[in-house]
Amino acid sequence: MSEERRPSYEEVVRELEELKAVLAALQSGQADTLLGSSDSSAVEIYRVISEQQEAERTELIRRLEHLSRIKSDFLALVSHELRTPLAILQEAVNLILDGLVGRCDEGVKACLVMAQSNILRLGAIVNDLLDMAALEAGRLKVTKEKENIQLLVEDSLKTFQSSAGEKQVRLSFETGKDAVYYAPVDRNRILQVLTNLFGNALKFVRPGEGIIQARVLRENGWIRIEIEDNGCGIRKEDKEKVFQRFEQAGGRGPAPAGGTGLGLAIAKEIVELHGGRMGVSSEYGKGSTFFFLLPTASRELPDRQ
Ligand SMILES: Nc1ncnc2c1ncn2[C@@H]1O[C@H](COP(=O)(O)OP(=O)(O)O)[C@@H](O)[C@H]1O
Ligand SMILES: [Mg+2]
C-alpha cells in the first residue's frame, strides 16, 4: 500500500494563503476575478458555495416577487370593494343635502356636510391606493394627446380658487407671453399631478399670508412647470423622502398634515411615465418649489439640479 504523500510546509502555507485570499474576495464581493485565474481546491470550494448562494438568492427573489404580487392584488381588490359602497354613500348624502328626500333641519345638514367631506377624503385615499397598486403591477398606462400645458395648469389652479380664498391665500400664474406650450400628455393624469402639488402647497402655507405661484416655462425643448409656495418648507434630509411611498417627512406645517403620503410618489411616477422628471427645491421655514419637466419631443433630460 503506497503511503499518501504528506504536503510540505510550504504547500500548506500556499494553500492557506489562497484560501485567505478567496475568503477576502468573497467578503468584498470581488471573488469573480479570482475564478478562472486558478484551479486550486480553495477556488473550487468558493465555486460550490457561490452556486448554493446564487440558488438561494434566486429562490428568495422569486418568493418576494410572489408576495409583492399578492400584496398588489389584495390592495387593488380591497380598494375596489370600497369604492362601490363609498359611491352609494356619497350619492345618498348628496340626495338628502339637495333636499330631494324631504326637508332636514340645519343640525342634520351640518352633520351631513361633515360626512360628505369625509366620504370625499376616504374616496381620495382609496383612489391613491388603487393607483399605487396599478403602478406596482405596471398596469397604470398613460394615453397621450397634444395638450396646451399653460391652459392645463391654469385650469387646475382655478379649481383651488375657492379653497385658497377661504384660507386667504394668494394664487398667481405666470408663463411666456409670446408662445403656446404644447406637449403630448395624458390630460387627466397630469391634472392629478397638478392637483396634488397645488393641494400640498395650500396645505402647507399659513392662512392669511400664503402665496402660491405657478409658472410654465420653456427649458431647452422641455416644458418646466413650477409650483412655488412660501409655506413651512422641507428639511434637506427629507427632500428625497417626500417622494417615497407613505412618507410624510418634511412639513409638519401649521395645518394638520392629513393625507396618505402617497400623492407625491404617484405624481412622480406619472411624470416619469411621460418621460419627464420631478423634483423640489426648498428652504426649511421659508417655502418650497416643486417642479416637473415634460418632454415636448424626444430630447435628452437636462442635468439634475
Ligand atoms: N409644498 C409643501 N411644503 C412642505 N411640505 C410638503 C409640501 N408638499 C409635500 N410636502 C411634504 O411631503 C409629504 C408627502 O406629500 P404627499 O406625498 O403629497 O402626501 P400627503 O399630501 O398625503 O401627505 C407631506 O406630508 C409633507 O410632509
Ligand atoms: Mg399630497
mmCIF file of C-alpha atoms and ligand atoms in Angstrom:
data_model
loop_
_atom_site.group_PDB
_atom_site.id
_atom_site.type_symbol
_atom_site.label_atom_id
_atom_site.label_comp_id
_atom_site.label_asym_id
_atom_site.label_seq_id
_atom_site.Cartn_x
_atom_site.Cartn_y
_atom_site.Cartn_z
ATOM 1 C CA MET A 1 0.000 0.000 0.000
ATOM 2 C CA SER A 2 1.537 3.246 -1.038
ATOM 3 C CA GLU A 3 1.515 5.849 1.684
ATOM 4 C CA GLU A 4 -0.132 9.187 0.744
ATOM 5 C CA ARG A 5 2.472 11.923 0.292
ATOM 6 C CA ARG A 6 2.329 14.453 3.095
ATOM 7 C CA PRO A 7 2.241 18.042 1.762
ATOM 8 C CA SER A 8 5.247 20.137 2.565
ATOM 9 C CA TYR A 9 5.064 23.032 4.964
ATOM 10 C CA GLU A 10 5.369 25.469 2.014
ATOM 11 C CA GLU A 11 2.475 23.787 0.178
ATOM 12 C CA VAL A 12 0.207 24.036 3.247
ATOM 13 C CA VAL A 13 1.075 27.709 3.689
ATOM 14 C CA ARG A 14 0.413 28.404 -0.018
ATOM 15 C CA GLU A 15 -2.959 26.631 0.155
ATOM 16 C CA LEU A 16 -3.906 28.590 3.285
ATOM 17 C CA GLU A 17 -2.822 31.874 1.681
ATOM 18 C CA GLU A 18 -5.025 31.126 -1.329
ATOM 19 C CA LEU A 19 -7.955 30.240 0.888
ATOM 20 C CA LYS A 20 -7.482 33.507 2.794
ATOM 21 C CA ALA A 21 -7.440 35.488 -0.467
ATOM 22 C CA VAL A 22 -10.596 33.786 -1.712
ATOM 23 C CA LEU A 23 -12.400 34.449 1.578
ATOM 24 C CA ALA A 24 -11.341 38.102 1.496
ATOM 25 C CA ALA A 25 -12.575 38.394 -2.081
ATOM 26 C CA LEU A 26 -15.794 36.646 -1.122
ATOM 27 C CA GLN A 27 -16.371 39.148 1.680
ATOM 28 C CA SER A 28 -15.662 42.141 -0.548
ATOM 29 C CA GLY A 29 -17.830 40.770 -3.355
ATOM 30 C CA GLN A 30 -14.933 40.655 -5.842
ATOM 31 C CA ALA A 31 -14.354 36.950 -5.928
ATOM 32 C CA ASP A 32 -15.294 36.649 -9.598
ATOM 33 C CA THR A 33 -11.888 37.989 -10.566
ATOM 34 C CA LEU A 34 -10.260 35.019 -8.865
ATOM 35 C CA LEU A 35 -12.291 32.456 -10.741
ATOM 36 C CA GLY A 36 -10.528 31.151 -13.790
ATOM 37 C CA SER A 37 -7.201 32.523 -12.625
ATOM 38 C CA SER A 38 -6.539 29.465 -10.501
ATOM 39 C CA ASP A 39 -7.890 25.952 -10.213
ATOM 40 C CA SER A 40 -6.944 25.281 -6.621
ATOM 41 C CA SER A 41 -9.247 23.474 -4.229
ATOM 42 C CA ALA A 42 -9.938 26.758 -2.412
ATOM 43 C CA VAL A 43 -11.431 28.219 -5.600
ATOM 44 C CA GLU A 44 -13.462 25.048 -6.035
ATOM 45 C CA ILE A 45 -14.892 25.488 -2.521
ATOM 46 C CA TYR A 46 -15.766 29.074 -3.356
ATOM 47 C CA ARG A 47 -17.440 27.954 -6.581
ATOM 48 C CA VAL A 48 -19.661 25.467 -4.740
ATOM 49 C CA ILE A 49 -20.555 27.994 -2.026
ATOM 50 C CA SER A 50 -21.392 30.711 -4.531
ATOM 51 C CA GLU A 51 -23.552 28.359 -6.603
ATOM 52 C CA GLN A 52 -25.535 27.479 -3.484
ATOM 53 C CA GLN A 53 -25.854 31.140 -2.560
ATOM 54 C CA GLU A 54 -26.986 32.004 -6.072
ATOM 55 C CA ALA A 55 -29.707 29.334 -5.946
ATOM 56 C CA GLU A 56 -30.883 30.595 -2.536
ATOM 57 C CA ARG A 57 -30.888 34.188 -3.787
ATOM 58 C CA THR A 58 -32.936 33.290 -6.879
ATOM 59 C CA GLU A 59 -35.456 31.417 -4.743
ATOM 60 C CA LEU A 60 -35.702 34.349 -2.301
ATOM 61 C CA ILE A 61 -36.283 36.822 -5.142
ATOM 62 C CA ARG A 62 -38.952 34.548 -6.628
ATOM 63 C CA ARG A 63 -40.769 34.348 -3.282
ATOM 64 C CA LEU A 64 -40.518 38.095 -2.687
ATOM 65 C CA GLU A 65 -41.910 38.817 -6.152
ATOM 66 C CA HIS A 66 -44.755 36.409 -5.478
ATOM 67 C CA LEU A 67 -45.553 38.118 -2.155
ATOM 68 C CA SER A 68 -45.370 41.545 -3.775
ATOM 69 C CA ARG A 69 -47.860 40.415 -6.451
ATOM 70 C CA ILE A 70 -50.222 39.059 -3.792
ATOM 71 C CA LYS A 71 -49.962 42.358 -1.887
ATOM 72 C CA SER A 72 -50.732 44.438 -5.017
ATOM 73 C CA ASP A 73 -53.687 42.226 -5.964
ATOM 74 C CA PHE A 74 -55.035 42.344 -2.426
ATOM 75 C CA LEU A 75 -54.666 46.138 -2.330
ATOM 76 C CA ALA A 76 -56.452 46.511 -5.655
ATOM 77 C CA LEU A 77 -59.240 44.154 -4.601
ATOM 78 C CA VAL A 78 -59.854 45.839 -1.242
ATOM 79 C CA SER A 79 -59.747 49.321 -2.745
ATOM 80 C CA HIS A 80 -62.141 48.268 -5.460
ATOM 81 C CA GLU A 81 -64.554 46.766 -2.942
ATOM 82 C CA LEU A 82 -64.518 50.048 -1.002
ATOM 83 C CA ARG A 83 -65.209 52.213 -3.996
ATOM 84 C CA THR A 84 -68.740 50.994 -4.729
ATOM 85 C CA PRO A 85 -70.179 51.392 -1.206
ATOM 86 C CA LEU A 86 -68.465 54.776 -0.944
ATOM 87 C CA ALA A 87 -70.087 55.957 -4.171
ATOM 88 C CA ILE A 88 -73.513 54.815 -2.898
ATOM 89 C CA LEU A 89 -72.962 56.612 0.432
ATOM 90 C CA GLN A 90 -71.945 59.790 -1.356
ATOM 91 C CA GLU A 91 -74.989 59.647 -3.607
ATOM 92 C CA ALA A 92 -77.322 59.160 -0.624
ATOM 93 C CA VAL A 93 -75.804 62.063 1.323
ATOM 94 C CA ASN A 94 -75.996 64.309 -1.737
ATOM 95 C CA LEU A 95 -79.672 63.466 -2.245
ATOM 96 C CA ILE A 96 -80.521 64.419 1.343
ATOM 97 C CA LEU A 97 -78.422 67.616 1.201
ATOM 98 C CA ASP A 98 -80.081 68.634 -2.063
ATOM 99 C CA GLY A 99 -83.477 68.266 -0.344
ATOM 100 C CA LEU A 100 -84.649 65.566 -2.729
ATOM 101 C CA VAL A 101 -85.830 63.193 0.008
ATOM 102 C CA GLY A 102 -87.633 65.739 2.156
ATOM 103 C CA ARG A 103 -86.702 68.610 4.431
ATOM 104 C CA CYS A 104 -83.998 68.319 7.064
ATOM 105 C CA ASP A 105 -83.073 70.846 9.731
ATOM 106 C CA GLU A 106 -79.770 72.724 9.972
ATOM 107 C CA GLY A 107 -78.297 70.436 12.632
ATOM 108 C CA VAL A 108 -78.767 67.374 10.440
ATOM 109 C CA LYS A 109 -77.394 69.271 7.439
ATOM 110 C CA ALA A 110 -74.236 70.230 9.347
ATOM 111 C CA CYS A 111 -73.655 66.569 10.218
ATOM 112 C CA LEU A 112 -74.188 65.507 6.635
ATOM 113 C CA VAL A 113 -71.764 68.134 5.310
ATOM 114 C CA MET A 114 -69.148 66.726 7.669
ATOM 115 C CA ALA A 115 -69.963 63.192 6.485
ATOM 116 C CA GLN A 116 -69.711 64.351 2.863
ATOM 117 C CA SER A 117 -66.237 65.824 3.275
ATOM 118 C CA ASN A 118 -65.028 62.644 4.976
ATOM 119 C CA ILE A 119 -66.507 60.494 2.235
ATOM 120 C CA LEU A 120 -64.556 62.584 -0.271
ATOM 121 C CA ARG A 121 -61.381 62.184 1.772
ATOM 122 C CA LEU A 122 -61.820 58.451 2.025
ATOM 123 C CA GLY A 123 -62.530 58.312 -1.721
ATOM 124 C CA ALA A 124 -59.259 60.137 -2.426
ATOM 125 C CA ILE A 125 -57.335 57.689 -0.228
ATOM 126 C CA VAL A 126 -58.917 54.692 -1.961
ATOM 127 C CA ASN A 127 -58.050 56.194 -5.361
ATOM 128 C CA ASP A 128 -54.430 56.717 -4.263
ATOM 129 C CA LEU A 129 -54.225 53.095 -3.101
ATOM 130 C CA LEU A 130 -55.696 51.862 -6.370
ATOM 131 C CA ASP A 131 -53.228 53.965 -8.372
ATOM 132 C CA MET A 132 -50.343 52.698 -6.276
ATOM 133 C CA ALA A 133 -51.416 49.084 -6.823
ATOM 134 C CA ALA A 134 -51.742 49.724 -10.566
ATOM 135 C CA LEU A 135 -48.305 51.362 -10.681
ATOM 136 C CA GLU A 136 -46.702 48.475 -8.810
ATOM 137 C CA ALA A 137 -48.265 45.989 -11.188
ATOM 138 C CA GLY A 138 -47.210 48.086 -14.208
ATOM 139 C CA ARG A 139 -50.882 48.491 -15.076
ATOM 140 C CA LEU A 140 -51.063 52.279 -14.920
ATOM 141 C CA LYS A 141 -50.998 53.435 -18.507
ATOM 142 C CA VAL A 142 -50.937 56.940 -19.911
ATOM 143 C CA THR A 143 -52.775 57.851 -23.109
ATOM 144 C CA LYS A 144 -51.074 60.910 -24.528
ATOM 145 C CA GLU A 145 -52.609 63.632 -26.632
ATOM 146 C CA LYS A 146 -51.289 67.016 -27.615
ATOM 147 C CA GLU A 147 -52.301 69.468 -24.883
ATOM 148 C CA ASN A 148 -51.749 73.142 -24.144
ATOM 149 C CA ILE A 149 -49.867 72.896 -20.864
ATOM 150 C CA GLN A 150 -50.427 76.537 -19.936
ATOM 151 C CA LEU A 151 -54.204 76.031 -20.080
ATOM 152 C CA LEU A 152 -53.958 72.786 -18.152
ATOM 153 C CA VAL A 153 -52.058 74.455 -15.286
ATOM 154 C CA GLU A 154 -54.429 77.448 -15.283
ATOM 155 C CA ASP A 155 -57.490 75.171 -15.241
ATOM 156 C CA SER A 156 -56.094 73.209 -12.327
ATOM 157 C CA LEU A 157 -55.216 76.396 -10.422
ATOM 158 C CA LYS A 158 -58.765 77.695 -10.889
ATOM 159 C CA THR A 159 -60.212 74.673 -9.083
ATOM 160 C CA PHE A 160 -58.285 75.803 -5.976
ATOM 161 C CA GLN A 161 -59.535 79.387 -6.070
ATOM 162 C CA SER A 162 -62.353 78.978 -3.581
ATOM 163 C CA SER A 163 -60.394 76.917 -1.038
ATOM 164 C CA ALA A 164 -57.480 79.382 -1.360
ATOM 165 C CA GLY A 165 -59.954 82.235 -0.823
ATOM 166 C CA GLU A 166 -61.247 80.599 2.349
ATOM 167 C CA LYS A 167 -57.698 80.331 3.682
ATOM 168 C CA GLN A 168 -56.838 83.828 2.394
ATOM 169 C CA VAL A 169 -54.038 82.504 0.252
ATOM 170 C CA ARG A 170 -52.970 84.337 -2.922
ATOM 171 C CA LEU A 171 -52.665 82.337 -6.148
ATOM 172 C CA SER A 172 -50.810 83.560 -9.224
ATOM 173 C CA PHE A 173 -49.903 82.206 -12.641
ATOM 174 C CA GLU A 174 -47.037 83.206 -14.966
ATOM 175 C CA THR A 175 -45.976 81.979 -18.362
ATOM 176 C CA GLY A 176 -44.164 83.118 -21.532
ATOM 177 C CA LYS A 177 -46.404 85.650 -23.261
ATOM 178 C CA ASP A 178 -45.478 85.042 -26.852
ATOM 179 C CA ALA A 179 -45.688 81.274 -27.175
ATOM 180 C CA VAL A 180 -48.093 78.425 -26.612
ATOM 181 C CA TYR A 181 -46.541 75.386 -24.957
ATOM 182 C CA TYR A 182 -47.864 72.093 -26.201
ATOM 183 C CA ALA A 183 -46.804 68.628 -25.075
ATOM 184 C CA PRO A 184 -48.116 65.098 -25.575
ATOM 185 C CA VAL A 185 -49.656 64.212 -22.202
ATOM 186 C CA ASP A 186 -52.420 62.248 -20.536
ATOM 187 C CA ARG A 187 -54.633 65.182 -19.538
ATOM 188 C CA ASN A 188 -56.292 63.563 -16.514
ATOM 189 C CA ARG A 189 -53.056 62.159 -15.156
ATOM 190 C CA ILE A 190 -51.231 65.495 -15.435
ATOM 191 C CA LEU A 191 -54.221 67.179 -13.778
ATOM 192 C CA GLN A 192 -53.837 64.614 -10.983
ATOM 193 C CA VAL A 193 -50.170 65.639 -10.577
ATOM 194 C CA LEU A 194 -51.097 69.336 -10.517
ATOM 195 C CA THR A 195 -53.942 68.759 -8.057
ATOM 196 C CA ASN A 196 -51.537 67.052 -5.694
ATOM 197 C CA LEU A 197 -48.920 69.813 -5.960
ATOM 198 C CA PHE A 198 -51.439 72.658 -5.534
ATOM 199 C CA GLY A 199 -53.200 70.736 -2.757
ATOM 200 C CA ASN A 200 -49.919 70.266 -0.903
ATOM 201 C CA ALA A 201 -48.886 73.900 -1.370
ATOM 202 C CA LEU A 202 -52.222 75.052 0.016
ATOM 203 C CA LYS A 203 -51.973 72.598 2.904
ATOM 204 C CA PHE A 204 -48.532 73.823 3.984
ATOM 205 C CA VAL A 205 -48.894 77.631 3.728
ATOM 206 C CA ARG A 206 -50.053 79.747 6.632
ATOM 207 C CA PRO A 207 -53.607 81.103 6.440
ATOM 208 C CA GLY A 208 -53.711 84.820 5.682
ATOM 209 C CA GLU A 209 -50.122 85.075 4.434
ATOM 210 C CA GLY A 210 -49.777 82.219 1.970
ATOM 211 C CA ILE A 211 -48.668 82.863 -1.611
ATOM 212 C CA ILE A 212 -48.681 80.145 -4.273
ATOM 213 C CA GLN A 213 -47.155 80.906 -7.661
ATOM 214 C CA ALA A 214 -47.473 78.602 -10.648
ATOM 215 C CA ARG A 215 -45.150 79.009 -13.629
ATOM 216 C CA VAL A 216 -44.944 77.342 -17.018
ATOM 217 C CA LEU A 217 -41.597 77.881 -18.705
ATOM 218 C CA ARG A 218 -39.537 76.512 -21.530
ATOM 219 C CA GLU A 219 -36.224 74.785 -20.840
ATOM 220 C CA ASN A 220 -34.213 73.525 -23.824
ATOM 221 C CA GLY A 221 -37.158 71.955 -25.577
ATOM 222 C CA TRP A 222 -38.699 70.804 -22.309
ATOM 223 C CA ILE A 223 -41.668 72.351 -20.564
ATOM 224 C CA ARG A 224 -40.991 73.150 -16.944
ATOM 225 C CA ILE A 225 -43.910 73.504 -14.556
ATOM 226 C CA GLU A 226 -43.107 75.073 -11.192
ATOM 227 C CA ILE A 227 -45.292 75.498 -8.145
ATOM 228 C CA GLU A 228 -43.738 77.735 -5.536
ATOM 229 C CA ASP A 229 -45.112 78.382 -2.079
ATOM 230 C CA ASN A 230 -43.988 80.330 0.964
ATOM 231 C CA GLY A 231 -45.107 77.603 3.366
ATOM 232 C CA CYS A 232 -43.239 75.642 6.014
ATOM 233 C CA GLY A 233 -40.633 74.209 3.616
ATOM 234 C CA ILE A 234 -38.865 70.850 3.752
ATOM 235 C CA ARG A 235 -35.699 69.897 5.616
ATOM 236 C CA LYS A 236 -32.725 68.996 3.403
ATOM 237 C CA GLU A 237 -32.629 65.421 4.676
ATOM 238 C CA ASP A 238 -36.327 64.954 3.838
ATOM 239 C CA LYS A 239 -36.234 66.153 0.222
ATOM 240 C CA GLU A 240 -35.800 62.692 -1.304
ATOM 241 C CA LYS A 241 -38.029 61.052 1.291
ATOM 242 C CA VAL A 242 -41.162 63.024 0.398
ATOM 243 C CA PHE A 243 -41.291 61.284 -2.990
ATOM 244 C CA GLN A 244 -41.322 57.867 -1.369
ATOM 245 C CA ARG A 245 -44.499 55.947 -0.636
ATOM 246 C CA PHE A 246 -46.290 56.626 2.639
ATOM 247 C CA GLU A 247 -43.690 59.240 3.629
ATOM 248 C CA GLN A 248 -44.808 62.470 5.226
ATOM 249 C CA ALA A 249 -41.489 63.776 6.307
ATOM 250 C CA GLY A 250 -40.997 67.405 5.563
ATOM 251 C CA GLY A 251 -43.809 69.620 6.502
ATOM 252 C CA ARG A 252 -45.489 69.264 9.788
ATOM 253 C CA GLY A 253 -46.909 72.632 8.945
ATOM 254 C CA PRO A 254 -49.320 74.911 10.690
ATOM 255 C CA ALA A 255 -52.219 72.799 9.396
ATOM 256 C CA PRO A 256 -52.601 69.161 10.375
ATOM 257 C CA ALA A 257 -50.973 67.230 7.558
ATOM 258 C CA GLY A 258 -53.697 64.659 6.768
ATOM 259 C CA GLY A 259 -53.326 62.613 3.570
ATOM 260 C CA THR A 260 -51.625 59.316 2.980
ATOM 261 C CA GLY A 261 -48.127 60.279 1.903
ATOM 262 C CA LEU A 262 -48.798 58.645 -1.465
ATOM 263 C CA GLY A 263 -49.576 61.732 -3.562
ATOM 264 C CA LEU A 264 -46.017 62.744 -4.479
ATOM 265 C CA ALA A 265 -44.897 59.146 -5.080
ATOM 266 C CA ILE A 266 -47.760 58.705 -7.552
ATOM 267 C CA ALA A 267 -47.202 62.146 -9.119
ATOM 268 C CA LYS A 268 -43.506 61.415 -9.672
ATOM 269 C CA GLU A 269 -44.267 58.068 -11.306
ATOM 270 C CA ILE A 270 -46.874 59.652 -13.576
ATOM 271 C CA VAL A 271 -44.372 62.293 -14.692
ATOM 272 C CA GLU A 272 -41.786 59.569 -15.307
ATOM 273 C CA LEU A 273 -44.326 57.584 -17.355
ATOM 274 C CA HIS A 274 -44.390 60.683 -19.587
ATOM 275 C CA GLY A 275 -40.598 60.528 -19.910
ATOM 276 C CA GLY A 276 -40.202 63.503 -17.570
ATOM 277 C CA ARG A 277 -38.688 64.223 -14.168
ATOM 278 C CA MET A 278 -39.894 65.709 -10.894
ATOM 279 C CA GLY A 279 -38.033 67.395 -8.064
ATOM 280 C CA VAL A 280 -38.126 70.001 -5.345
ATOM 281 C CA SER A 281 -36.007 72.832 -4.059
ATOM 282 C CA SER A 282 -36.845 74.122 -0.640
ATOM 283 C CA GLU A 283 -35.633 76.130 2.286
ATOM 284 C CA TYR A 284 -36.924 74.901 5.605
ATOM 285 C CA GLY A 285 -39.162 77.511 7.180
ATOM 286 C CA LYS A 286 -39.332 79.642 4.036
ATOM 287 C CA GLY A 287 -41.101 77.635 1.355
ATOM 288 C CA SER A 288 -40.789 75.071 -1.405
ATOM 289 C CA THR A 289 -40.751 74.950 -5.179
ATOM 290 C CA PHE A 290 -41.910 71.673 -6.664
ATOM 291 C CA PHE A 291 -41.208 71.318 -10.373
ATOM 292 C CA PHE A 292 -41.626 68.803 -13.142
ATOM 293 C CA LEU A 293 -40.337 68.646 -16.687
ATOM 294 C CA LEU A 294 -42.313 67.301 -19.606
ATOM 295 C CA PRO A 295 -40.756 66.460 -22.936
ATOM 296 C CA THR A 296 -42.168 68.288 -25.940
ATOM 297 C CA ALA A 297 -40.331 65.882 -28.228
ATOM 298 C CA SER A 298 -37.724 63.154 -27.779
ATOM 299 C CA ARG A 299 -34.896 65.114 -26.195
ATOM 300 C CA GLU A 300 -32.311 64.336 -23.560
ATOM 301 C CA LEU A 301 -33.126 65.304 -19.982
ATOM 302 C CA PRO A 302 -31.189 68.296 -18.659
ATOM 303 C CA ASP A 303 -28.709 67.659 -15.857
ATOM 304 C CA ARG A 304 -30.015 67.039 -12.353
ATOM 305 C CA GLN A 305 -30.099 70.141 -10.151
HETATM 306 N N1 LIG B 1 -45.495 72.253 -0.518
HETATM 307 C C1 LIG B 1 -45.030 71.557 0.513
HETATM 308 N N2 LIG B 1 -44.466 72.185 1.582
HETATM 309 C C2 LIG B 1 -43.975 71.489 2.632
HETATM 310 N N3 LIG B 1 -44.005 70.131 2.716
HETATM 311 C C3 LIG B 1 -44.537 69.449 1.701
HETATM 312 C C4 LIG B 1 -45.080 70.115 0.552
HETATM 313 N N4 LIG B 1 -45.535 69.166 -0.307
HETATM 314 C C5 LIG B 1 -45.289 67.974 0.271
HETATM 315 N N5 LIG B 1 -44.699 68.133 1.478
HETATM 316 C C6 LIG B 1 -44.267 67.049 2.400
HETATM 317 O O1 LIG B 1 -44.256 65.827 1.670
HETATM 318 C C7 LIG B 1 -45.130 64.880 2.282
HETATM 319 C C8 LIG B 1 -45.679 63.949 1.242
HETATM 320 O O2 LIG B 1 -46.600 64.604 0.391
HETATM 321 P P1 LIG B 1 -47.639 63.730 -0.409
HETATM 322 O O3 LIG B 1 -46.916 62.576 -0.999
HETATM 323 O O4 LIG B 1 -48.414 64.611 -1.319
HETATM 324 O O5 LIG B 1 -48.557 63.116 0.699
HETATM 325 P P2 LIG B 1 -49.738 63.767 1.572
HETATM 326 O O6 LIG B 1 -50.171 65.031 0.880
HETATM 327 O O7 LIG B 1 -50.772 62.715 1.536
HETATM 328 O O8 LIG B 1 -49.145 63.986 2.921
HETATM 329 C C9 LIG B 1 -46.153 65.737 3.000
HETATM 330 O O9 LIG B 1 -46.824 65.050 4.023
HETATM 331 C C10 LIG B 1 -45.260 66.836 3.532
HETATM 332 O O10 LIG B 1 -44.552 66.376 4.675
HETATM 333 MG MG MG B 2 -50.474 65.374 -1.153
#
